[in-house]
Structures are given as C-alpha cells and as structure tokens.
CSV table of C-alpha atoms and ligand atoms in Angstrom, one decimal:
chain,number,residue,atom,x,y,z
A,1,MET,CA,-54.0,-24.1,-74.0
A,2,THR,CA,-54.8,-23.5,-70.3
A,3,SER,CA,-57.4,-25.5,-68.4
A,4,ASP,CA,-60.0,-24.2,-66.0
A,5,SER,CA,-60.7,-26.5,-63.1
A,6,ALA,CA,-64.0,-24.7,-62.5
A,7,THR,CA,-65.3,-25.9,-65.9
A,8,GLY,CA,-64.7,-29.6,-65.3
A,9,ILE,CA,-62.8,-29.9,-68.6
A,10,ASP,CA,-59.3,-31.2,-68.1
A,11,ALA,CA,-56.4,-29.9,-70.1
A,12,PRO,CA,-55.6,-32.7,-72.5
A,13,GLN,CA,-59.2,-33.1,-73.6
A,14,SER,CA,-59.8,-29.4,-74.0
A,15,GLY,CA,-56.5,-28.9,-75.9
A,16,ASP,CA,-57.5,-31.8,-78.1
A,17,LEU,CA,-60.8,-30.3,-79.0
A,18,MET,CA,-59.3,-27.0,-79.9
A,19,GLU,CA,-56.5,-28.7,-81.9
A,20,ARG,CA,-59.0,-30.8,-83.7
A,21,ILE,CA,-61.2,-27.9,-84.6
A,22,VAL,CA,-58.2,-25.8,-85.8
A,23,GLY,CA,-56.9,-28.8,-87.7
A,24,LEU,CA,-60.3,-29.5,-89.3
A,25,CYS,CA,-60.7,-25.8,-90.3
A,26,LYS,CA,-57.4,-25.8,-92.1
A,27,ARG,CA,-57.7,-29.3,-93.6
A,28,ARG,CA,-61.2,-28.8,-95.0
A,29,GLY,CA,-61.1,-25.2,-96.0
A,30,PHE,CA,-63.0,-23.4,-93.2
A,31,ILE,CA,-60.3,-21.1,-91.9
A,32,PHE,CA,-56.8,-20.5,-93.0
A,33,PRO,CA,-54.1,-18.4,-91.2
A,34,SER,CA,-53.7,-15.2,-93.2
A,35,ALA,CA,-50.7,-14.7,-95.5
A,36,GLU,CA,-49.6,-18.2,-94.7
A,37,ILE,CA,-47.2,-18.5,-97.6
A,38,TYR,CA,-45.3,-15.5,-96.1
A,39,GLY,CA,-45.1,-17.2,-92.7
A,40,GLY,CA,-48.5,-16.0,-91.5
A,41,PHE,CA,-49.8,-12.8,-89.9
A,42,ARG,CA,-50.7,-13.6,-86.4
A,43,SER,CA,-54.2,-12.4,-85.4
A,44,THR,CA,-55.9,-12.4,-88.8
A,45,TYR,CA,-57.5,-15.3,-90.6
A,46,ASP,CA,-59.0,-16.0,-94.0
A,47,TYR,CA,-62.2,-17.9,-94.5
A,48,GLY,CA,-61.9,-20.6,-97.1
A,49,PRO,CA,-64.6,-22.1,-99.4
A,50,LEU,CA,-66.5,-23.9,-96.6
A,51,GLY,CA,-65.8,-21.2,-94.0
A,52,VAL,CA,-67.2,-18.4,-96.1
A,53,ASN,CA,-70.4,-20.3,-96.6
A,54,MET,CA,-70.7,-21.0,-92.9
A,55,LEU,CA,-69.8,-17.4,-91.8
A,56,ARG,CA,-72.4,-16.1,-94.3
A,57,ASN,CA,-75.0,-18.5,-92.9
A,58,VAL,CA,-74.2,-17.3,-89.3
A,59,LYS,CA,-74.7,-13.6,-90.4
A,60,ASN,CA,-77.8,-14.3,-92.6
A,61,THR,CA,-79.4,-16.3,-89.8
A,62,TRP,CA,-78.9,-13.4,-87.4
A,63,TRP,CA,-80.2,-11.0,-90.0
A,64,ARG,CA,-83.2,-13.1,-90.6
A,65,SER,CA,-84.1,-13.2,-87.0
A,66,MET,CA,-83.2,-9.6,-86.2
A,67,VAL,CA,-84.5,-7.8,-89.4
A,68,GLN,CA,-86.4,-10.0,-91.7
A,69,LEU,CA,-88.8,-11.5,-89.2
A,70,ARG,CA,-89.5,-8.2,-87.4
A,71,ASP,CA,-91.3,-5.1,-88.5
A,72,ASP,CA,-89.6,-2.9,-85.8
A,73,VAL,CA,-85.9,-3.3,-87.0
A,74,VAL,CA,-84.3,-2.0,-90.1
A,75,GLY,CA,-80.8,-2.5,-91.5
A,76,LEU,CA,-77.8,-0.4,-92.1
A,77,ASP,CA,-74.3,-0.8,-93.7
A,78,ALA,CA,-72.1,2.1,-92.6
A,79,ALA,CA,-68.6,2.9,-93.5
A,80,ILE,CA,-65.6,1.2,-91.8
A,81,LEU,CA,-63.4,4.3,-92.1
A,82,SER,CA,-64.5,7.2,-90.0
A,83,PRO,CA,-63.3,10.6,-88.8
A,84,PRO,CA,-61.9,11.3,-85.3
A,85,ALA,CA,-65.0,13.4,-84.4
A,86,VAL,CA,-67.1,10.2,-84.2
A,87,TRP,CA,-64.7,8.5,-81.8
A,88,GLU,CA,-64.1,11.7,-79.8
A,89,ALA,CA,-67.9,12.0,-79.2
A,90,SER,CA,-68.4,8.3,-78.4
A,91,GLY,CA,-65.6,8.3,-75.9
A,92,HIS,CA,-63.5,5.7,-77.7
A,93,LEU,CA,-60.5,8.1,-78.2
A,94,ALA,CA,-60.3,8.6,-74.5
A,95,ASN,CA,-61.5,5.4,-73.1
A,96,PHE,CA,-61.4,2.5,-75.5
A,97,THR,CA,-58.3,1.1,-73.9
A,98,ASP,CA,-57.0,-2.1,-72.3
A,99,PRO,CA,-54.5,-2.1,-69.5
A,100,LEU,CA,-51.1,-3.0,-71.0
A,101,VAL,CA,-48.2,-4.4,-68.9
A,102,ASP,CA,-44.7,-5.4,-69.8
A,103,CYS,CA,-43.0,-8.5,-68.3
A,104,ARG,CA,-39.8,-7.1,-66.8
A,105,HIS,CA,-38.2,-10.6,-67.2
A,106,CYS,CA,-38.9,-11.6,-70.8
A,107,HIS,CA,-40.2,-8.2,-72.1
A,108,SER,CA,-43.4,-9.7,-73.5
A,109,ARG,CA,-46.5,-7.5,-73.4
A,110,TRP,CA,-49.8,-8.6,-71.9
A,111,ARG,CA,-53.3,-7.4,-71.2
A,112,ALA,CA,-53.2,-7.1,-67.4
A,113,ASP,CA,-56.8,-8.2,-66.8
A,114,LYS,CA,-56.3,-11.4,-68.6
A,115,ILE,CA,-53.2,-13.0,-67.0
A,116,GLU,CA,-53.9,-13.3,-63.3
A,117,GLY,CA,-50.5,-11.7,-62.3
A,118,VAL,CA,-48.2,-14.3,-63.9
A,119,CYS,CA,-46.5,-14.0,-67.3
A,120,PRO,CA,-47.9,-16.7,-69.6
A,121,ASN,CA,-44.6,-16.7,-71.4
A,122,CYS,CA,-42.0,-17.1,-68.6
A,123,GLY,CA,-43.9,-17.4,-65.4
A,124,SER,CA,-42.5,-14.2,-63.8
A,125,ALA,CA,-44.7,-12.0,-61.7
A,126,ASP,CA,-42.6,-8.9,-62.2
A,127,PHE,CA,-44.5,-6.4,-64.4
A,128,THR,CA,-44.4,-2.7,-65.2
A,129,GLU,CA,-47.3,-0.6,-64.0
A,130,ALA,CA,-50.4,-1.1,-66.2
A,131,ARG,CA,-50.9,1.8,-68.7
A,132,PRO,CA,-53.9,2.4,-70.9
A,133,PHE,CA,-53.4,1.2,-74.5
A,134,ASN,CA,-55.9,2.4,-77.1
A,135,LEU,CA,-57.2,-0.4,-79.3
A,136,MET,CA,-58.2,1.6,-82.3
A,137,PHE,CA,-56.4,1.3,-85.6
A,138,LYS,CA,-55.3,4.8,-86.7
A,139,THR,CA,-54.6,5.6,-90.4
A,140,HIS,CA,-54.6,8.6,-92.7
A,141,ALA,CA,-57.2,9.3,-95.3
A,142,GLY,CA,-55.8,10.9,-98.5
A,143,PRO,CA,-52.2,11.5,-99.6
A,144,ILE,CA,-51.0,13.7,-96.8
A,145,GLU,CA,-50.1,12.1,-93.5
A,146,ASP,CA,-50.8,15.0,-91.1
A,147,GLU,CA,-53.1,15.3,-88.1
A,148,GLY,CA,-55.9,16.7,-90.3
A,149,ALA,CA,-56.0,13.5,-92.3
A,150,VAL,CA,-56.3,11.1,-89.4
A,151,ALA,CA,-59.0,8.5,-89.7
A,152,TYR,CA,-59.9,5.3,-87.7
A,153,LEU,CA,-61.0,1.9,-88.6
A,154,ARG,CA,-64.1,1.3,-86.6
A,155,PRO,CA,-63.6,-0.8,-83.5
A,156,GLU,CA,-67.4,-1.6,-83.4
A,157,THR,CA,-70.3,-1.2,-85.8
A,158,ALA,CA,-72.6,0.5,-83.2
A,159,GLN,CA,-71.5,4.1,-83.8
A,160,GLY,CA,-72.8,3.9,-87.4
A,161,MET,CA,-76.3,3.4,-86.0
A,162,PHE,CA,-76.1,6.4,-83.6
A,163,VAL,CA,-74.6,8.7,-86.2
A,164,ASN,CA,-77.3,7.8,-88.7
A,165,PHE,CA,-80.1,7.8,-86.1
A,166,ALA,CA,-81.8,11.0,-87.6
A,167,ASN,CA,-81.3,9.8,-91.2
A,168,VAL,CA,-83.0,6.5,-90.4
A,169,LEU,CA,-85.8,8.1,-88.4
A,170,GLN,CA,-86.6,10.5,-91.2
A,171,THR,CA,-86.5,8.0,-94.0
A,172,THR,CA,-88.3,5.1,-92.4
A,173,ARG,CA,-90.8,7.1,-90.2
A,174,LYS,CA,-90.2,4.5,-87.5
A,175,LYS,CA,-91.3,5.3,-84.0
A,176,PRO,CA,-89.6,4.0,-80.8
A,177,PRO,CA,-89.5,1.2,-79.9
A,178,PHE,CA,-87.5,0.4,-83.1
A,179,GLY,CA,-84.0,-0.9,-83.9
A,180,ILE,CA,-81.2,-0.4,-86.4
A,181,ALA,CA,-79.1,-3.5,-87.2
A,182,GLN,CA,-75.7,-3.9,-88.8
A,183,VAL,CA,-73.3,-6.7,-89.7
A,184,GLY,CA,-69.8,-6.0,-90.6
A,185,LYS,CA,-66.1,-5.9,-90.0
A,186,SER,CA,-64.6,-4.2,-86.9
A,187,PHE,CA,-60.9,-3.8,-86.0
A,188,ARG,CA,-59.2,-3.7,-82.6
A,189,ASN,CA,-55.5,-3.7,-82.0
A,190,GLU,CA,-55.8,-6.4,-79.4
A,191,ILE,CA,-52.8,-6.7,-77.2
A,192,THR,CA,-52.9,-10.5,-77.2
A,193,PRO,CA,-55.0,-12.0,-79.9
A,194,GLN,CA,-55.6,-15.6,-78.9
A,195,ASN,CA,-57.6,-18.8,-79.1
A,196,PHE,CA,-57.9,-19.0,-82.8
A,197,VAL,CA,-60.7,-16.8,-84.1
A,198,PHE,CA,-62.0,-16.0,-80.6
A,199,ARG,CA,-60.0,-12.8,-80.3
A,200,THR,CA,-58.5,-11.4,-83.5
A,201,ARG,CA,-57.6,-7.9,-84.7
A,202,GLU,CA,-60.0,-8.0,-87.6
A,203,PHE,CA,-63.3,-9.6,-87.0
A,204,GLU,CA,-67.0,-9.4,-87.8
A,205,GLN,CA,-69.8,-8.1,-85.5
A,206,MET,CA,-73.6,-8.4,-85.6
A,207,GLU,CA,-75.0,-5.5,-83.6
A,208,MET,CA,-78.4,-3.9,-83.1
A,209,GLU,CA,-79.3,-0.6,-81.4
A,210,TYR,CA,-82.9,-0.7,-80.2
A,211,PHE,CA,-84.3,2.8,-79.4
A,212,VAL,CA,-87.0,2.9,-76.8
A,213,PRO,CA,-89.0,5.4,-74.7
A,214,PRO,CA,-86.9,5.9,-71.5
A,215,GLU,CA,-89.4,4.3,-69.2
A,216,GLU,CA,-89.5,1.1,-71.3
A,217,GLY,CA,-85.7,0.5,-71.1
A,218,MET,CA,-85.5,-2.3,-68.6
A,219,GLU,CA,-88.4,-4.2,-70.1
A,220,TRP,CA,-86.7,-4.2,-73.5
A,221,TYR,CA,-83.4,-5.1,-72.0
A,222,ARG,CA,-85.0,-8.2,-70.5
A,223,HIS,CA,-86.7,-9.0,-73.9
A,224,TRP,CA,-83.4,-8.8,-75.8
A,225,VAL,CA,-81.4,-10.9,-73.3
A,226,ASP,CA,-84.1,-13.6,-73.6
A,227,GLN,CA,-84.3,-13.4,-77.4
A,228,ARG,CA,-80.6,-13.6,-77.9
A,229,TYR,CA,-80.1,-16.5,-75.6
A,230,ARG,CA,-82.9,-18.4,-77.5
A,231,TRP,CA,-81.2,-17.7,-80.8
A,232,TYR,CA,-78.2,-19.7,-79.9
A,233,ARG,CA,-80.2,-22.5,-78.4
A,234,GLU,CA,-82.4,-22.8,-81.5
A,235,LEU,CA,-79.3,-23.1,-83.6
A,236,GLY,CA,-78.1,-26.0,-81.6
A,237,ILE,CA,-75.9,-24.8,-78.8
A,238,PRO,CA,-76.8,-27.2,-75.9
A,239,GLU,CA,-78.2,-25.9,-72.7
A,240,ASP,CA,-75.2,-27.0,-70.6
A,241,LYS,CA,-72.8,-25.0,-72.8
A,242,LEU,CA,-74.7,-21.7,-72.8
A,243,ARG,CA,-75.6,-19.2,-70.1
A,244,VAL,CA,-76.5,-15.7,-69.4
A,245,ARG,CA,-74.3,-13.9,-67.0
A,246,PRO,CA,-75.5,-10.5,-65.6
A,247,HIS,CA,-72.6,-8.1,-65.0
A,248,ASP,CA,-71.8,-7.2,-61.4
A,249,ALA,CA,-72.2,-3.5,-60.5
A,250,ASP,CA,-68.5,-2.9,-60.6
A,251,GLU,CA,-68.2,-4.4,-64.2
A,252,LEU,CA,-70.8,-2.0,-65.7
A,253,SER,CA,-69.8,0.9,-67.8
A,254,HIS,CA,-70.6,4.2,-66.1
A,255,TYR,CA,-73.5,4.8,-68.5
A,256,SER,CA,-75.0,1.3,-68.4
A,257,THR,CA,-77.8,0.4,-66.0
A,258,ALA,CA,-77.6,-3.3,-66.8
A,259,THR,CA,-75.5,-5.6,-69.0
A,260,SER,CA,-75.6,-9.3,-69.5
A,261,ASP,CA,-73.2,-11.5,-71.5
A,262,VAL,CA,-74.4,-14.6,-73.3
A,263,GLU,CA,-71.5,-17.0,-72.6
A,264,PHE,CA,-70.5,-20.2,-74.2
A,265,LEU,CA,-68.5,-23.0,-72.5
A,266,PHE,CA,-65.3,-22.8,-74.6
A,267,PRO,CA,-62.6,-25.4,-74.0
A,268,TRP,CA,-60.8,-22.9,-71.7
A,269,GLY,CA,-63.9,-22.0,-69.7
A,270,TRP,CA,-66.9,-19.7,-69.9
A,271,ASP,CA,-66.4,-16.8,-72.2
A,272,GLU,CA,-68.4,-14.1,-74.0
A,273,LEU,CA,-70.3,-14.6,-77.3
A,274,GLU,CA,-72.4,-11.5,-77.0
A,275,GLY,CA,-73.1,-8.6,-74.7
A,276,VAL,CA,-76.6,-7.2,-74.2
A,277,ALA,CA,-76.3,-3.7,-72.7
A,278,TYR,CA,-78.9,-1.2,-71.6
A,279,ARG,CA,-77.0,1.9,-72.6
A,280,THR,CA,-79.5,4.5,-71.6
A,281,ASP,CA,-79.4,7.8,-73.6
A,282,PHE,CA,-75.6,8.0,-73.3
A,283,ASP,CA,-74.6,7.6,-77.0
A,284,LEU,CA,-77.3,9.8,-78.6
A,285,LYS,CA,-76.7,12.5,-76.1
A,286,ALA,CA,-72.9,12.4,-76.6
A,287,HIS,CA,-73.4,12.8,-80.4
A,288,MET,CA,-76.0,15.4,-79.9
A,289,THR,CA,-73.7,17.5,-77.8
A,290,ALA,CA,-70.7,17.0,-80.1
A,291,SER,CA,-72.4,17.5,-83.4
A,292,GLY,CA,-75.0,20.1,-82.5
A,293,GLU,CA,-77.7,18.0,-84.3
A,294,ARG,CA,-80.9,17.1,-82.6
A,295,LEU,CA,-81.0,13.3,-82.1
A,296,GLU,CA,-84.4,13.1,-80.5
A,297,TYR,CA,-87.8,11.6,-81.2
A,298,PHE,CA,-90.7,14.0,-81.6
A,299,ASP,CA,-94.0,12.3,-80.9
A,300,GLN,CA,-96.6,14.2,-83.0
A,301,ALA,CA,-99.5,12.6,-81.2
A,302,THR,CA,-98.5,13.7,-77.7
A,303,GLY,CA,-96.3,16.6,-78.6
A,304,GLU,CA,-93.6,15.0,-76.5
A,305,ARG,CA,-89.9,15.3,-77.5
A,306,TYR,CA,-87.3,12.9,-76.0
A,307,VAL,CA,-83.9,11.3,-76.5
A,308,PRO,CA,-84.6,7.5,-76.7
A,309,HIS,CA,-82.8,5.0,-74.5
A,310,VAL,CA,-80.9,2.2,-76.2
A,311,VAL,CA,-80.7,-1.5,-75.6
A,312,GLU,CA,-77.8,-3.1,-77.6
A,313,PRO,CA,-77.3,-6.8,-78.3
A,314,ALA,CA,-73.7,-6.9,-79.7
A,315,ALA,CA,-72.5,-10.2,-81.0
A,316,GLY,CA,-69.4,-11.4,-82.8
A,317,ALA,CA,-70.0,-13.4,-86.1
A,318,THR,CA,-66.6,-14.9,-86.3
A,319,ARG,CA,-66.5,-15.8,-82.6
A,320,THR,CA,-70.0,-17.3,-82.8
A,321,MET,CA,-69.1,-19.4,-85.8
A,322,MET,CA,-66.2,-20.9,-83.8
A,323,ALA,CA,-68.7,-21.7,-80.9
A,324,PHE,CA,-71.0,-23.5,-83.4
A,325,LEU,CA,-68.0,-25.5,-84.7
A,326,LEU,CA,-67.0,-26.5,-81.1
A,327,ALA,CA,-70.5,-27.3,-80.0
A,328,GLY,CA,-71.2,-29.4,-83.2
A,329,TYR,CA,-68.1,-31.5,-83.1
A,330,GLU,CA,-68.6,-35.1,-82.2
A,331,GLU,CA,-66.9,-38.4,-82.7
A,332,ASP,CA,-69.1,-41.4,-82.9
A,333,GLU,CA,-69.3,-44.9,-84.5
A,334,VAL,CA,-71.2,-45.9,-87.6
A,335,GLY,CA,-71.2,-49.6,-88.6
A,336,GLY,CA,-68.3,-50.2,-86.2
A,337,GLU,CA,-66.2,-47.5,-87.8
A,338,ALA,CA,-65.2,-44.3,-86.0
A,339,ARG,CA,-66.4,-41.1,-87.7
A,340,MET,CA,-66.1,-37.3,-87.1
A,341,VAL,CA,-69.3,-35.5,-87.4
A,342,LEU,CA,-70.2,-31.8,-87.2
A,343,ARG,CA,-73.7,-31.7,-86.0
A,344,LEU,CA,-74.4,-28.2,-87.4
A,345,HIS,CA,-77.9,-26.8,-87.8
A,346,TRP,CA,-78.9,-27.0,-91.4
A,347,ARG,CA,-79.1,-23.2,-91.6
A,348,LEU,CA,-75.4,-22.9,-90.6
A,349,ALA,CA,-73.9,-25.9,-92.5
A,350,PRO,CA,-71.6,-24.8,-95.4
A,351,TYR,CA,-73.5,-27.2,-97.7
A,352,GLN,CA,-77.1,-28.3,-97.0
A,353,VAL,CA,-76.9,-31.0,-99.6
A,354,ALA,CA,-74.2,-33.1,-101.3
A,355,VAL,CA,-75.1,-34.8,-104.6
A,356,LEU,CA,-73.0,-38.0,-104.9
A,357,PRO,CA,-73.2,-40.3,-108.0
A,358,LEU,CA,-72.5,-43.8,-106.6
A,359,SER,CA,-69.6,-44.4,-109.1
A,360,LYS,CA,-67.6,-42.3,-111.4
A,361,LYS,CA,-69.0,-44.2,-114.4
A,362,GLU,CA,-70.1,-41.8,-117.0
A,363,THR,CA,-73.6,-43.4,-117.3
A,364,LEU,CA,-74.5,-41.9,-113.9
A,365,GLU,CA,-73.3,-38.4,-114.6
A,366,PRO,CA,-76.2,-37.0,-116.7
A,367,LEU,CA,-78.8,-37.9,-114.0
A,368,ALA,CA,-76.6,-36.8,-111.1
A,369,ARG,CA,-76.1,-33.4,-112.8
A,370,GLU,CA,-79.9,-33.2,-113.5
A,371,VAL,CA,-80.5,-33.8,-109.7
A,372,LEU,CA,-77.8,-31.2,-108.9
A,373,ALA,CA,-79.4,-28.6,-111.2
A,374,LEU,CA,-82.8,-29.3,-109.6
A,375,LEU,CA,-81.4,-28.7,-106.1
A,376,GLN,CA,-79.0,-25.8,-106.6
A,377,PRO,CA,-81.6,-23.0,-106.9
A,378,HIS,CA,-83.0,-24.1,-103.4
A,379,PHE,CA,-79.9,-25.2,-101.4
A,380,MET,CA,-76.2,-24.7,-101.3
A,381,CYS,CA,-74.9,-27.9,-102.8
A,382,ASP,CA,-71.7,-29.8,-103.1
A,383,TYR,CA,-71.1,-32.3,-105.9
A,384,ASP,CA,-68.5,-35.0,-105.3
A,385,THR,CA,-67.5,-37.9,-107.5
A,386,THR,CA,-64.1,-38.9,-105.9
A,387,GLN,CA,-63.4,-42.0,-103.8
A,388,SER,CA,-65.8,-44.6,-102.5
A,389,ILE,CA,-69.3,-43.7,-101.4
A,390,GLY,CA,-68.5,-44.5,-97.7
A,391,ARG,CA,-65.5,-42.2,-97.8
A,392,ARG,CA,-67.6,-39.5,-99.3
A,393,TYR,CA,-70.3,-39.8,-96.7
A,394,ARG,CA,-67.6,-39.4,-94.0
A,395,ARG,CA,-66.2,-36.3,-95.7
A,396,GLN,CA,-69.6,-34.7,-95.8
A,397,ASP,CA,-70.3,-35.7,-92.1
A,398,GLU,CA,-67.0,-34.1,-91.1
A,399,VAL,CA,-68.0,-30.7,-92.6
A,400,GLY,CA,-71.6,-30.9,-91.3
A,401,THR,CA,-73.6,-31.5,-94.5
A,402,PRO,CA,-77.0,-32.6,-93.2
A,403,TRP,CA,-78.1,-34.5,-96.3
A,404,CYS,CA,-76.5,-36.4,-99.1
A,405,VAL,CA,-78.4,-37.4,-102.2
A,406,THR,CA,-77.0,-40.5,-103.9
A,407,VAL,CA,-77.6,-41.4,-107.5
A,408,ASP,CA,-77.0,-45.1,-108.2
A,409,PHE,CA,-77.5,-47.5,-111.1
A,410,ASP,CA,-81.1,-48.3,-110.1
A,411,SER,CA,-81.8,-44.6,-110.4
A,412,LEU,CA,-81.4,-44.9,-114.1
A,413,GLU,CA,-84.3,-47.4,-114.2
A,414,ASP,CA,-86.7,-46.0,-111.5
A,415,ARG,CA,-85.7,-42.3,-111.5
A,416,ALA,CA,-85.4,-42.5,-107.7
A,417,VAL,CA,-82.5,-41.3,-105.5
A,418,THR,CA,-81.4,-42.0,-101.9
A,419,ILE,CA,-81.5,-39.2,-99.3
A,420,ARG,CA,-79.0,-40.0,-96.5
A,421,ASP,CA,-79.3,-38.2,-93.1
A,422,ARG,CA,-76.1,-37.1,-91.4
A,423,ASP,CA,-77.2,-37.6,-87.8
A,424,SER,CA,-79.2,-40.9,-88.0
A,425,THR,CA,-77.4,-42.1,-91.1
A,426,GLU,CA,-80.8,-43.4,-92.2
A,427,GLN,CA,-81.5,-43.6,-95.9
A,428,VAL,CA,-84.8,-43.2,-97.8
A,429,ARG,CA,-85.5,-43.6,-101.4
A,430,VAL,CA,-87.5,-40.8,-103.2
A,431,PRO,CA,-88.5,-40.1,-106.8
A,432,VAL,CA,-86.3,-37.5,-108.4
A,433,GLU,CA,-89.4,-35.4,-109.0
A,434,ARG,CA,-90.0,-35.2,-105.2
A,435,VAL,CA,-86.5,-34.7,-104.0
A,436,VAL,CA,-86.7,-30.9,-103.6
A,437,GLY,CA,-89.9,-31.2,-101.6
A,438,GLU,CA,-88.6,-34.0,-99.5
A,439,LEU,CA,-85.5,-31.9,-98.5
A,440,ARG,CA,-87.7,-28.8,-98.0
A,441,ASP,CA,-89.7,-30.7,-95.5
A,442,ARG,CA,-86.5,-31.4,-93.6
A,443,MET,CA,-85.6,-27.7,-93.6
A,444,PRO,CA,-88.9,-25.9,-92.7
A,445,VAL,CA,-88.8,-22.1,-92.9
B,1,LIG,P1,-63.7,-8.6,-74.7
B,1,LIG,O1,-64.0,-8.2,-73.3
B,1,LIG,O2,-63.7,-10.1,-75.0
B,1,LIG,O3,-62.5,-7.9,-75.3
B,1,LIG,P2,-65.8,-6.8,-75.4
B,1,LIG,O4,-66.7,-7.0,-74.2
B,1,LIG,O5,-65.0,-5.6,-75.5
B,1,LIG,O6,-64.9,-8.1,-75.6
B,1,LIG,P3,-67.8,-6.0,-77.1
B,1,LIG,O7,-67.2,-4.6,-77.3
B,1,LIG,O8,-69.0,-6.1,-76.3
B,1,LIG,O9,-66.7,-7.0,-76.6
B,1,LIG,O10,-68.1,-6.6,-78.6
B,1,LIG,C1,-69.2,-7.4,-78.9
B,1,LIG,C2,-68.9,-8.7,-79.4
B,1,LIG,O11,-67.9,-8.6,-80.5
B,1,LIG,C3,-68.1,-9.6,-78.4
B,1,LIG,O12,-69.1,-10.3,-77.6
B,1,LIG,C4,-67.4,-10.6,-79.3
B,1,LIG,O13,-68.3,-11.6,-79.8
B,1,LIG,C5,-67.1,-9.7,-80.5
B,1,LIG,N1,-65.7,-9.3,-80.4
B,1,LIG,C6,-65.2,-8.3,-79.7
B,1,LIG,N2,-63.8,-8.2,-79.8
B,1,LIG,C7,-63.5,-9.3,-80.6
B,1,LIG,C8,-62.2,-9.7,-81.2
B,1,LIG,N3,-61.1,-9.1,-80.9
B,1,LIG,N4,-62.2,-10.8,-82.0
B,1,LIG,C9,-63.4,-11.5,-82.3
B,1,LIG,N5,-64.6,-11.1,-81.8
B,1,LIG,C10,-64.6,-10.0,-81.0
C-alpha cells in the first residue's frame, strides 16, 4: 500500500484501514477472493452472504434514485456478449486501450500512466516504450473459433443504451430530455488490477445515458454532477471524503465538452467513484453512421429533427460499495470496551434488523420467531442465537446492522421487545404489535 503525502494520511494508518476492511470482508462474508480453494484468481472476487445483500442495496438505491423516483428515466438490461460491430462503431476496438510498458529489469508489466516512472516491483526506471493494450475481453460465439465468430464481453454498459436508443424511444414515447439507465457487469482486461475491489477485471457498473436537446447539454451536465454528488452524501459519505473534480482540457476525450469525476478519499488518496461526462452527439452519430439506422428524435410539434446530445453519469457499483465500507468503518468504545462499527446507511446495510433472543432457552424461541416473521416481509433480517447478547451486539455492529430487536424473559409476560440502536447504543422497549411501525419510523421512505 503506497501513501500519498498530499492526502495527509500516513502509510501505516492507511495500510491498516485497507487491511482491516479486507480482513472484515473475508471474515464476515462480504467479499471472498475468487476460486480461493485453487489458490485464487487474482482480480476477481466473489460476494458472500453479507456482501451480496450490500451490493444489491447499492444497486437498488441507485436504481431507486435514478429510475423509480423520476418520470424521465427508464431502465434497460442489455446483453453482456456483443458483436464486433458495436465496438467498431463506438471506437472501443481502436481506442479502448491503456499504455502498457514492460520493466526491462524484472519483466513485470505495468500501466504507464499509473506508476510515475518507477517499477513498483523492483524500483527500476528502465521501461520499454509504451504501447497501446486493448482492454476488451475477446471470445468466440458458437462452436467455430474463426474471425466471423468473434464476440466481446462489454467493457461498459453504456453502448447498450445507444444501440437500443430507437427501440426505447418508440416503445416508451419519451421525449428529450429523457434517460436510459442500466446496472450490470462489465469486463476489462486491466493491466494491473489493484486495491481490492477498486480495480478488478470483472465488475459492476451503474450507468445512465441522458438524451437532451443539444442546446440544453451544459445545463443538464451541471444538473447531473450535482445530483450524483448528493447521492453519495445522502448515503453517508462525509463531506471531507468526497469531491467533484472537473477534468482539465487535456484530460477530456476528443468528443467530450466537459467531464467531472466524483472522487472519494481512499486510503491511497483521491480516486474516482464515478465520471459524469457531457458526450455531445458523438455516440449516437457514430452508431448512426455505422448501422445506417436513424438515431434521431423527431419533434412532431415543431417538425424539428435532431440527434440528441448525451450526458452520462457512469458509476461503479463494486467500487462504490468499497467506498461505503471504508467511509463507514469506525472503532469506538462502548461501556469501556472497544468495538468495531460499520456506520452504514440503513439502505445499504446487509441486514436492517437482527432478531436476538436473549438466551438460547427454548422458552424464548416461539416469541422470537414470531417477531422475526413479523419483520421479515418488511426488512432484511438476521436471526442469531449464538453467544452472549453483548457479543452478538458487537457482531451486528461490525457488519453495520442498524437495529437489533431483543426478546427477553420479560417479553413473555409483557409482549414487549427491546430495540437497540447501533450508533447511539440506546435501547427502547416497544410492544411486539408496534415493532414494525417503530422500525419503519427509523427508516422513512
Ligand atoms: P479508470 O481511469 O479508473 O480506469 P475509467 O475512467 O476508465 O476508470 P469509466 O470508463 O468512466 O472509468 O467507468 C465508470 C466507472 O466504472 C468508474 O468510475 C468506476 O467506478 C467503474 N470502473 C471502471 N473500471 C473499473 C474496474 N476495473 N474495476 C471496478 N470498477 C471500475
């Protein structure tokens, strides 16, 4: 783990935080290295019982804000496998490359723009000339492995939206400004996957293409930069760990008039969570030329026909989940005892509620299961009967469960249970009949 003096985070501490998060993810079932029993497969990860819940929550929360709560955005789930024509037209076959260099001393390979001239493996500064390395995974569709059968795993979800632009326009009768959103897997043959799930070869993206009348492009670009920054803030990323960084002119793609990255302060420094790009009419025009199809909007009211401009907020789901884990991690003291706590927003936590019978005694089980059955239709719940109640609270704190509901011996008499809050550790007693409502109040829609 390298340190970045500009961030003010020193190496041991930053290394510690990453190690703790990686350790927690493995130990508690958030993220496992793939194919571990065969020695692992560097650069891919498997999401365990808690991780799959959290990753789904990240994606659902994005979908809720981008699709469900808007009447100008619709969803799409396009194929991952696609023919070369798509990537020829989009420019990915020619340009989706990173500069690859070989270290002449230890023969390791690196992405030239990420190593600042020194080999991270051996310290040598003697490299081959950088050459473009295409990041797309190539495969063959069907039983014959010839050129005519070549297919690619998508390196981004965005092209699915451009290729289906006319389909969506016709079927939904939307009118610019409107957007098409998609969440799904993407694949990039990254030269140096690194920093846990920050950069992997298989990952998930959350992307939206927002089609607008050309003269409204900059206005919508500003709208989306603002919206996307707020989304992370509302889900608990603190202000001092989140920033918007507009690209310098020399960083912009040739077709982009403006791009800003939403960046998070990772243990190694500021790095990208999401890019918001004003892509003009580049993509639709490219597909129009290559396919011969008209990818335009015809406004019947004015008789005007135009190719919409596009603003694209493109985020990574897996990378963002990691940022939420890093931002939420804290160590504090409760009753003189050290504890680890993940202060995750309730929308993101793997479990919103844990039902904990005070003791394993069978007398408590029927009521505890009755409470669990009441809560399960509303919330993702854990049910844990092992160890002491104090230990179980700690275990729930460590994985970010915001509320525990404890059933004790008094509950059998008064049909009341205790709700315990992760952050304040406060406990309140509520009747079983009101427990769903009490928890709902803590998780307003
Ligand atoms: P980078 O410069 O880090 O390689 P990028 O600028 O090429 O990334 P985009 O093409 O803008 O990334 O992709 C949008 C988002 O998808 C990124 O902000 C990131 O959150 C996510 N993403 C891209 N590549 C990866 C990867 N290899 N692993 C995990 N997430 C990724």
